mmCIF file of C-alpha atoms in Angstrom:
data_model
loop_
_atom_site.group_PDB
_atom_site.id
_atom_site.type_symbol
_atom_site.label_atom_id
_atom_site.label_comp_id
_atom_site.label_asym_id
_atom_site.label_seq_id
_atom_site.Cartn_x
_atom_site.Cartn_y
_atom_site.Cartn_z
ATOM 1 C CA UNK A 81 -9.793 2.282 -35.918
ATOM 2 C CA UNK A 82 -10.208 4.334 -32.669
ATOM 3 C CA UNK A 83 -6.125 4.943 -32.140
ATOM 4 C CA UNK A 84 -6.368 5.288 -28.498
ATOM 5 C CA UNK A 85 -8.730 2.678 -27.974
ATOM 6 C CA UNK A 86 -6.377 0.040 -29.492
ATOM 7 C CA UNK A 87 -3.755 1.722 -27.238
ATOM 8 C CA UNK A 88 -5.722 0.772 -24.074
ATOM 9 C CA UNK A 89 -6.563 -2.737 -25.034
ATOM 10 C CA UNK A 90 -2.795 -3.530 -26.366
ATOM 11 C CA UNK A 91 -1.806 -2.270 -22.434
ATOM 12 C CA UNK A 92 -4.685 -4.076 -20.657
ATOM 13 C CA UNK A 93 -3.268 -7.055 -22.833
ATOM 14 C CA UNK A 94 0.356 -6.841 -21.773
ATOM 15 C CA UNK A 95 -0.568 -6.227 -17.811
ATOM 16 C CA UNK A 96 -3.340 -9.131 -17.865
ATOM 17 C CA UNK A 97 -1.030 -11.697 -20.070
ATOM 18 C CA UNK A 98 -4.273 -12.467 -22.215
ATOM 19 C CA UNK A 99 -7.058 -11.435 -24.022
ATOM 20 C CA UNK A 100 -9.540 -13.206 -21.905
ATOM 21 C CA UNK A 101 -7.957 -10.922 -19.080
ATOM 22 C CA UNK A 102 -8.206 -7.477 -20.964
ATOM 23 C CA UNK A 103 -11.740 -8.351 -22.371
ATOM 24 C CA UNK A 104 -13.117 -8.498 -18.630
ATOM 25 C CA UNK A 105 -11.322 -5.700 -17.511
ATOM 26 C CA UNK A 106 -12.689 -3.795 -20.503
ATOM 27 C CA UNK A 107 -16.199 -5.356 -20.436
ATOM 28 C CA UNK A 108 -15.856 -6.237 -24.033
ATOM 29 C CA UNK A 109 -16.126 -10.018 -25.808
ATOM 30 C CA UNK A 110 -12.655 -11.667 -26.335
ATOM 31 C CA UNK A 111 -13.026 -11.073 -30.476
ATOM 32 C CA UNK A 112 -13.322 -7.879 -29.942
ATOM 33 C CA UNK A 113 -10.054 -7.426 -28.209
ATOM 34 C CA UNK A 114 -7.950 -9.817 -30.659
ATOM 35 C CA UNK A 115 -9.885 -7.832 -33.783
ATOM 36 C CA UNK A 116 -8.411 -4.239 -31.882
ATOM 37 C CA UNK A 117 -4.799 -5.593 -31.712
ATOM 38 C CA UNK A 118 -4.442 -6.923 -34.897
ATOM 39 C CA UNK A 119 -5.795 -3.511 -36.123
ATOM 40 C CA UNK A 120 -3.285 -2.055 -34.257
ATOM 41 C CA UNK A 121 -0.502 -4.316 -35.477
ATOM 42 C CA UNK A 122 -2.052 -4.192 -39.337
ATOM 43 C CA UNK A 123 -1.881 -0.058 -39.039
ATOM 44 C CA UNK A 124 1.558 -0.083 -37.179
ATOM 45 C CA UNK A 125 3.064 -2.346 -39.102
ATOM 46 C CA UNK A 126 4.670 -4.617 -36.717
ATOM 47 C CA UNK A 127 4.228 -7.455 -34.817
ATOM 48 C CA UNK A 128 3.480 -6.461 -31.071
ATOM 49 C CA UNK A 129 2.582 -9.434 -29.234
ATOM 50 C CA UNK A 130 3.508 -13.583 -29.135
ATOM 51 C CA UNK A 131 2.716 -16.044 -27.418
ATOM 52 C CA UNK A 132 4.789 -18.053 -25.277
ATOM 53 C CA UNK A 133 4.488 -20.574 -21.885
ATOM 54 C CA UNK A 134 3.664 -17.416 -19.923
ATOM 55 C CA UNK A 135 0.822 -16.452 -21.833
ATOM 56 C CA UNK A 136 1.242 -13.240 -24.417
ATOM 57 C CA UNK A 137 4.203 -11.080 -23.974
ATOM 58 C CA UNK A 138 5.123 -8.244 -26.373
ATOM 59 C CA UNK A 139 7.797 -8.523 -28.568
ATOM 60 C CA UNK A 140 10.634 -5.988 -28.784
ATOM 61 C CA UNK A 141 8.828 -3.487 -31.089
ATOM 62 C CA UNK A 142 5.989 -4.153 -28.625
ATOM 63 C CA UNK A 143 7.970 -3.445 -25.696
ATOM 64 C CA UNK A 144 8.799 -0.025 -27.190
ATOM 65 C CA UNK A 145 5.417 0.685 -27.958
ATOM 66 C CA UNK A 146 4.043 -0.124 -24.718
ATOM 67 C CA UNK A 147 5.648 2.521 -22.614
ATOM 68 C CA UNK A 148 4.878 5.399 -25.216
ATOM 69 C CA UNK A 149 1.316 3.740 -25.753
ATOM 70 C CA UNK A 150 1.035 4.155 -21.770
ATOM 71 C CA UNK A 151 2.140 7.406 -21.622
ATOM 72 C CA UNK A 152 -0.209 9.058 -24.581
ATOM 73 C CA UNK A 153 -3.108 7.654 -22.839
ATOM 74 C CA UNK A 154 -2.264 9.465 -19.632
ATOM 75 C CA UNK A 155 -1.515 12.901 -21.204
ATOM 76 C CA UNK A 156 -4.586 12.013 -23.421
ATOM 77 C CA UNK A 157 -6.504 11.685 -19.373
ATOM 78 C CA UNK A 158 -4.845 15.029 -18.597
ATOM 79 C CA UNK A 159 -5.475 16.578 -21.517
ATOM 80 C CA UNK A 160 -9.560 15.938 -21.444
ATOM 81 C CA UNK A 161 -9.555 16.856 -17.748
ATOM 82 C CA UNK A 162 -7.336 20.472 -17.927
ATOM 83 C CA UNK A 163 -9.547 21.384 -21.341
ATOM 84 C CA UNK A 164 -13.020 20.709 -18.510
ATOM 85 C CA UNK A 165 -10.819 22.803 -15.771
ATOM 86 C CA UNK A 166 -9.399 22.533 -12.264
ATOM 87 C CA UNK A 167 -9.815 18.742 -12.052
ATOM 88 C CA UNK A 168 -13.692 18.761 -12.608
ATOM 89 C CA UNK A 169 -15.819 16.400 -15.370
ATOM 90 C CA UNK A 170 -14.047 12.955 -13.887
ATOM 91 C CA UNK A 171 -16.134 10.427 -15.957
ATOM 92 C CA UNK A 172 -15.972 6.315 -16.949
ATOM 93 C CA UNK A 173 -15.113 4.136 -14.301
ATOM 94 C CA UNK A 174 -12.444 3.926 -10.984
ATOM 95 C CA UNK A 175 -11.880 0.530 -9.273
ATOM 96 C CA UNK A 176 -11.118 1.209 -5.727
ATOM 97 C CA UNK A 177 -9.723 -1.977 -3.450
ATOM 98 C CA UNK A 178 -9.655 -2.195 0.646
ATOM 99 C CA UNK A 179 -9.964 -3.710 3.819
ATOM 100 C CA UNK A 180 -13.973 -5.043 4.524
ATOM 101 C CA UNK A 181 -13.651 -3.296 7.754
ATOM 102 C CA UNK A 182 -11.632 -0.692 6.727
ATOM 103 C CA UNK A 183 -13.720 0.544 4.146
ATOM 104 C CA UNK A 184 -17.355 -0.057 5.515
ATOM 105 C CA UNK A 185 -16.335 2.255 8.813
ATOM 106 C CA UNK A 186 -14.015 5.021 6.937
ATOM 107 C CA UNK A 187 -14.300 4.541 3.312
ATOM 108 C CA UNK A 188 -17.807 3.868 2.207
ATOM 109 C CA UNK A 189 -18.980 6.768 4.367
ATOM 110 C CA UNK A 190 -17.038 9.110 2.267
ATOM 111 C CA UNK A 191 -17.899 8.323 -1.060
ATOM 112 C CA UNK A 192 -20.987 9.996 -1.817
ATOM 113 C CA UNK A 193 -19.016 13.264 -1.430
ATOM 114 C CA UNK A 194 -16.647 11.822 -3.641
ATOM 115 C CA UNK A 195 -18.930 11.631 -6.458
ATOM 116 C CA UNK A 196 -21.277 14.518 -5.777
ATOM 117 C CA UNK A 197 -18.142 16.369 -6.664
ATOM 118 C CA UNK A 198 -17.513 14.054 -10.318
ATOM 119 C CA UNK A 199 -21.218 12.669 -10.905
ATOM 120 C CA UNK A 200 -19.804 11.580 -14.102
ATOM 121 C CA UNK A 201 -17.707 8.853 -12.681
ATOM 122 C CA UNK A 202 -18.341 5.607 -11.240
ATOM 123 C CA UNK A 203 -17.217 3.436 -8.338
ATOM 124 C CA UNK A 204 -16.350 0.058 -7.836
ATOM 125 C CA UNK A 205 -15.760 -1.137 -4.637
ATOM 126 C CA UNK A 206 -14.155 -4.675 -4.359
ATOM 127 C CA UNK A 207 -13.737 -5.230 -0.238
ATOM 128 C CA UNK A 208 -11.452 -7.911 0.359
ATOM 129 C CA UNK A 209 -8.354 -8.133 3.177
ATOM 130 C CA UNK A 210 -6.185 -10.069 1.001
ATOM 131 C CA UNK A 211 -3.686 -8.422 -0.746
ATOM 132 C CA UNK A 212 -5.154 -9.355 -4.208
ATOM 133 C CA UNK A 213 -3.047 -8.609 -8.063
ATOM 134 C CA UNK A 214 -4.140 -4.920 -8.602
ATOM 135 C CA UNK A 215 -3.219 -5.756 -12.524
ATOM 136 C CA UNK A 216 -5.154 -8.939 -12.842
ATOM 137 C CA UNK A 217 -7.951 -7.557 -10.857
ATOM 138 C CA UNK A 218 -8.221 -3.931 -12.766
ATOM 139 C CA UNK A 219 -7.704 -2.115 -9.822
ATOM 140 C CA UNK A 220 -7.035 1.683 -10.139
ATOM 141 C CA UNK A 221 -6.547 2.335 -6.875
ATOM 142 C CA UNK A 222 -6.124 0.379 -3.496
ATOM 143 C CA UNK A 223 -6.003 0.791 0.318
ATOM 144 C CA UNK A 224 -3.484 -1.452 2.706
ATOM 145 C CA UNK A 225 -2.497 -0.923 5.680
ATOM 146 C CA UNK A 226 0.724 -2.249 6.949
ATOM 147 C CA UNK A 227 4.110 -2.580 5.915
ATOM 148 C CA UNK A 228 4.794 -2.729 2.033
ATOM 149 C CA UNK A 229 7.331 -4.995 1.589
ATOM 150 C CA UNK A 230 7.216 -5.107 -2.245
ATOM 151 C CA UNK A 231 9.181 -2.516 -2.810
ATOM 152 C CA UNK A 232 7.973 -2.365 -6.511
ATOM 153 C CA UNK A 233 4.241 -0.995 -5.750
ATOM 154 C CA UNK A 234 3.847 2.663 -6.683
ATOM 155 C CA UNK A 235 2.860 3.688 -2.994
ATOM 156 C CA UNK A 236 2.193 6.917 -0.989
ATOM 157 C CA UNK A 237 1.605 7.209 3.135
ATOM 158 C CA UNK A 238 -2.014 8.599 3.526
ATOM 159 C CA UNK A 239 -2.218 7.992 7.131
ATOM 160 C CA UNK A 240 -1.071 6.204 10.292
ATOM 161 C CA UNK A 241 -2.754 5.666 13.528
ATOM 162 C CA UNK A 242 -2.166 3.974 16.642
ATOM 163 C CA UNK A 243 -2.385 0.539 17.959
ATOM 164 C CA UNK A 244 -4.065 -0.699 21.077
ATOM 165 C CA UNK A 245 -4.826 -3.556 23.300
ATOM 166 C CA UNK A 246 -8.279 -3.478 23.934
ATOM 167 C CA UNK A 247 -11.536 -5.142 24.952
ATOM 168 C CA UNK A 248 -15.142 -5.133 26.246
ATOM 169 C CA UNK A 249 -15.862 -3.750 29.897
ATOM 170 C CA UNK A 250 -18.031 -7.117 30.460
ATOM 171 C CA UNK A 251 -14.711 -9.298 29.143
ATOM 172 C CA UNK A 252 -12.220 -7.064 31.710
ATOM 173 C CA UNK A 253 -15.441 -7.716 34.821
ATOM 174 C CA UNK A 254 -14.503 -11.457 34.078
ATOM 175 C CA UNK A 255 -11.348 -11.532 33.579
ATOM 176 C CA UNK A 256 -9.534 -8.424 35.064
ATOM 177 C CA UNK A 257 -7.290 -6.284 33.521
ATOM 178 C CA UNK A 258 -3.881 -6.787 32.802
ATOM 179 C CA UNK A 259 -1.220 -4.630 34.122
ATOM 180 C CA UNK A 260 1.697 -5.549 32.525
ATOM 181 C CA UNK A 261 2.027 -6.761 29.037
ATOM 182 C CA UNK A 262 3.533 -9.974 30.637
ATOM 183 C CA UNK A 263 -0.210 -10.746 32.195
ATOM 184 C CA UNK A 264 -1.545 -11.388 29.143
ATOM 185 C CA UNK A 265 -0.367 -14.893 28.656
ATOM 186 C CA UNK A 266 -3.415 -15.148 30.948
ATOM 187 C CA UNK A 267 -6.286 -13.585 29.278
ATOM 188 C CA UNK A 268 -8.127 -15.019 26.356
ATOM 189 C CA UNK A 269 -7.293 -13.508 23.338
ATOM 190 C CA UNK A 270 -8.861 -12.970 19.841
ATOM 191 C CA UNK A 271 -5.834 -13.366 17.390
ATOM 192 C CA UNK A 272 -6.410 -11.727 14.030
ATOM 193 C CA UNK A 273 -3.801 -14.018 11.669
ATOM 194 C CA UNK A 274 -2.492 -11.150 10.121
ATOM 195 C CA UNK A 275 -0.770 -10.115 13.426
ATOM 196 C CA UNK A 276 -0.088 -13.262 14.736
ATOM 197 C CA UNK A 277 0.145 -14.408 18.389
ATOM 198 C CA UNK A 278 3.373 -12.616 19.471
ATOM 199 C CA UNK A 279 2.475 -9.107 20.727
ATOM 200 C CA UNK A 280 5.285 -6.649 20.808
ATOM 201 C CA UNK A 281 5.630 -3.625 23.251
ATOM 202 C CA UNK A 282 7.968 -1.097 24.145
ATOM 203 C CA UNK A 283 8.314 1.756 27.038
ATOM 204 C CA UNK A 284 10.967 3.935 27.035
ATOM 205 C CA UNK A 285 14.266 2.155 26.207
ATOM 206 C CA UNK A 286 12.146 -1.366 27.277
ATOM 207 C CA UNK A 287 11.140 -3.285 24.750
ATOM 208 C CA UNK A 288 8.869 -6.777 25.493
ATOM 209 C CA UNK A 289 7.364 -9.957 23.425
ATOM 210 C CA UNK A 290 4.316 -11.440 25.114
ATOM 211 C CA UNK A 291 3.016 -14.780 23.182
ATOM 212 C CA UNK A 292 -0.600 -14.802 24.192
ATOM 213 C CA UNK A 293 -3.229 -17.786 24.331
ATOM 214 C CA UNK A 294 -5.974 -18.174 21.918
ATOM 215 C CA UNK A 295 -8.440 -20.573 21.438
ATOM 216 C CA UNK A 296 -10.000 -18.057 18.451
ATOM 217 C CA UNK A 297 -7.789 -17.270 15.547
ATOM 218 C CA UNK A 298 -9.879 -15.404 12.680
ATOM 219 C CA UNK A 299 -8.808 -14.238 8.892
ATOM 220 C CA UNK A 300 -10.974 -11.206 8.590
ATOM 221 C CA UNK A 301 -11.159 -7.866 10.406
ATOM 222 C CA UNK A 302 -15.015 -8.126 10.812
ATOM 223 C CA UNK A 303 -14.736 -11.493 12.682
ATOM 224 C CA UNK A 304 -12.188 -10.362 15.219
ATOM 225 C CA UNK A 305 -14.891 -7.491 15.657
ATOM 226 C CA UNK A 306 -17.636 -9.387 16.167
ATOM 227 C CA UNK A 307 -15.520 -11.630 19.086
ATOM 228 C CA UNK A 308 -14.571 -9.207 20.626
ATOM 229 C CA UNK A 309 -17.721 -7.414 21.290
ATOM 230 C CA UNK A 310 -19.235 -10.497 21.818
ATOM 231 C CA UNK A 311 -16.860 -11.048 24.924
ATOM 232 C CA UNK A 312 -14.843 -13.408 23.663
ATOM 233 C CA UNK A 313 -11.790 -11.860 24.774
ATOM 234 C CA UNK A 314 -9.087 -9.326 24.394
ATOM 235 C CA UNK A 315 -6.827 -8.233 21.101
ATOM 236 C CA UNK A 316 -4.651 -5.957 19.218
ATOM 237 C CA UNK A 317 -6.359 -3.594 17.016
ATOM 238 C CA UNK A 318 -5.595 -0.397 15.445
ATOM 239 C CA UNK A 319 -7.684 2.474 16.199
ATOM 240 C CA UNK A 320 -9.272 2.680 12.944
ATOM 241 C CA UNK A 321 -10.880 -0.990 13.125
ATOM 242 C CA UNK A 322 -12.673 -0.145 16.224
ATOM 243 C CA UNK A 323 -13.420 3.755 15.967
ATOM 244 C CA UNK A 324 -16.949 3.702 16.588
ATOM 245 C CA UNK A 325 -16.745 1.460 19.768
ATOM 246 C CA UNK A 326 -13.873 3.252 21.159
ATOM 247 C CA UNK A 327 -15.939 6.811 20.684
ATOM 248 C CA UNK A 328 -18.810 5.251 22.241
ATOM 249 C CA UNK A 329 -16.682 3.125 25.300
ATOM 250 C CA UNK A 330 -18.135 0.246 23.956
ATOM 251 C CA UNK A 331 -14.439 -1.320 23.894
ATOM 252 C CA UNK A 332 -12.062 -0.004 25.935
ATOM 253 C CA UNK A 333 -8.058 -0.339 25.838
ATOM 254 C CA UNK A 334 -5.558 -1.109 27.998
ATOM 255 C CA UNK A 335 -2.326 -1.077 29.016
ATOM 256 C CA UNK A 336 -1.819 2.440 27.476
ATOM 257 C CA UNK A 337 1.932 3.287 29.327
ATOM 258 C CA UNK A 338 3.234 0.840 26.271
ATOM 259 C CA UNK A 339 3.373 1.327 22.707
ATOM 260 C CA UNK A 340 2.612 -0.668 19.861
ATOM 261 C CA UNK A 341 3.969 -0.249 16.391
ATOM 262 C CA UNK A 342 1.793 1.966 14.781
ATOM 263 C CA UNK A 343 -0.308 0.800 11.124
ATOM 264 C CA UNK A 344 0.038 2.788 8.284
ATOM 265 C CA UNK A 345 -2.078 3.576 5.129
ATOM 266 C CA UNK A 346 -0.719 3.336 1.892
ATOM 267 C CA UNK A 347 -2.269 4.197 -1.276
ATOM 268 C CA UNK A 348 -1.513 1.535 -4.260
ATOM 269 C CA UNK A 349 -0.798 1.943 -7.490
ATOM 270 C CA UNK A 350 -0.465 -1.044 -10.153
ATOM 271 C CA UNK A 351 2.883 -1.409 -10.923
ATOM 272 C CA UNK A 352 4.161 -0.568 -13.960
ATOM 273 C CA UNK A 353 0.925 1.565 -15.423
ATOM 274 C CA UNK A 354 1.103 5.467 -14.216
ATOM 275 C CA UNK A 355 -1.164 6.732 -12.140
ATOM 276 C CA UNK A 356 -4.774 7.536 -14.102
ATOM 277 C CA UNK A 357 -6.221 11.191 -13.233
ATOM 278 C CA UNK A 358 -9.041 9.722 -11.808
ATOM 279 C CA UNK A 359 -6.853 7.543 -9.165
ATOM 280 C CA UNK A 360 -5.152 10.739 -8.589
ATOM 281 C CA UNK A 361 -7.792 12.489 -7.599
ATOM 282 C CA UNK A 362 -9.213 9.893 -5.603
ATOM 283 C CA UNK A 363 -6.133 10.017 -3.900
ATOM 284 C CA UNK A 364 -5.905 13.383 -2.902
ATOM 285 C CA UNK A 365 -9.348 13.413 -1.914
ATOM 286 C CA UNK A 366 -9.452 10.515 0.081
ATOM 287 C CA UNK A 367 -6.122 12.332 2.195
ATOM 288 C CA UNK A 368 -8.001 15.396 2.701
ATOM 289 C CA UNK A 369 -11.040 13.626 3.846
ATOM 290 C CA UNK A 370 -9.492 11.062 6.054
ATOM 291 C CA UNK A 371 -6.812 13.689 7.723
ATOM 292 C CA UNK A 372 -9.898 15.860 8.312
#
């Protein structure tokens, strides 16, 4: 029995509730994961898992063995990567989540230098702007923007930038361009659901909510894009979803005496499993990188 290897599936186990769960994330069959904890059980000597209306929990001796089982593997991760030296010979696999848009303008573009520098690892990329279970999903490592209300998430700022009312040059030709937040409540407006259609502003000690007309509400970054640089009207939009436009005056923004609250980037971390050495140093990479 490969020790460590039954450590990892009896964690994947626990986090996922099932077998099913921690044979996908470990690309194994389901026998093959059932076989490794009853080893592990068998060699152990106790009883580490039951099931219940939840699914499989571990028992008390299970409990106990999870935490120590978690950290081993992690000093196990440092160990291999201080005995290759100063972080290099990153190998197996690192599941990285984020924003579509996010990630095809900023992200994506970065990874090849990424993995130049560990050629022995590899990526998985799973774009999506919902805010999916890191656990369930495998996830190593994710990127969301916004506020973090569960205050349970491992989490570290890796950047903020600032927000902006902005359009096309053709949409502000037809429809003019607003000069106080107030005037919005007559422009067309693409509303990304995320933000909703209540735009808040401040200048100074003045702060001002401005619910704005739409007749175009979309779900995804990439659709708001496309909208808006079709025409279709003004929105709100952080920086980073429209950097190349805004470089290239392709959008343009207005009303820039007021502020908007400004979007951070957080780095994720499942909860309750520490940080791998690879999600580590994707982390610190992807600061340097970004901050650049």
């Amino acid at each position: 029995m490969d020790r460590l290897a039954s450590m990892e599936t009896f964690v994947r186990v626990v986090e996922t509730g099932s077998f099913s769960g921690a044979a996908r994330q470990l690309r194994v069959g389901q026998p093959a994961v059932s076989k490794s904890v009853a080893q592990l059980e068998e060699y152990l000597g106790v009883k580490l898992l039951t099931r219940s209306t939840r699914g499989l929990t571990p028992t008390e001796a299970g409990v106990g063995y999870l935490e120590r089982a978690r950290r081993a593997l992690e000093e196990a991760a440092e160990a291999e990567l201080a005995a290759r030296g100063a972080g290099a010979g990153l190998k197996g696999r690192l599941r990285i989540c984020a924003a579509v848009t996010f990630a095809r303008i900023h992200l994506i573009p970065m990874l090849p230098r990424f993995m130049a520098q560990h050629p022995e690892l590899d990526l998985e990329v799973i774009l999506d702007d919902r805010q999916i279970d890191l656990v369930q999903e495998g996830i190593d490592v994710a990127l969301r923007m916004g506020k973090m209300m569960d205050s349970s998430l491992t989490v570290r700022r890796v950047g903020r930038c600032k927000r902006f009312v902005l359009g096309t040059p053709t949409y502000f030709d037809r429809a003019g361009i607003p000069s106080t937040p107030s005037e919005l409540s007559k422009h067309q407006a693409v509303v990304y659901l995320r933000e909703g259609s209540v735009w808040s502003f401040s200048r100074e000690s003045t702060e001002l909510s401005v619910s704005v007309q739409s007749k175009l509400r979309v779900t995804a970054a990439e659709g708001v894009r496309a909208a808006v640089l079709s025409h279709a009207g003004l929105t709100i939009a952080s920086e980073w979803m429209f950097s190349p436009e805004l470089q290239s005056g392709a959008v343009r923004t207005v009303l820039s005496e007021w502020s908007l609250p400004p979007l951070d980037l957080w780095a994720v971390l499942p909860t309750g499993r520490a940080a791998t050495a690879k999600a580590r140093a994707f982390v610190g990479f992807f600061e340097r990188s970004f901050s650049a």
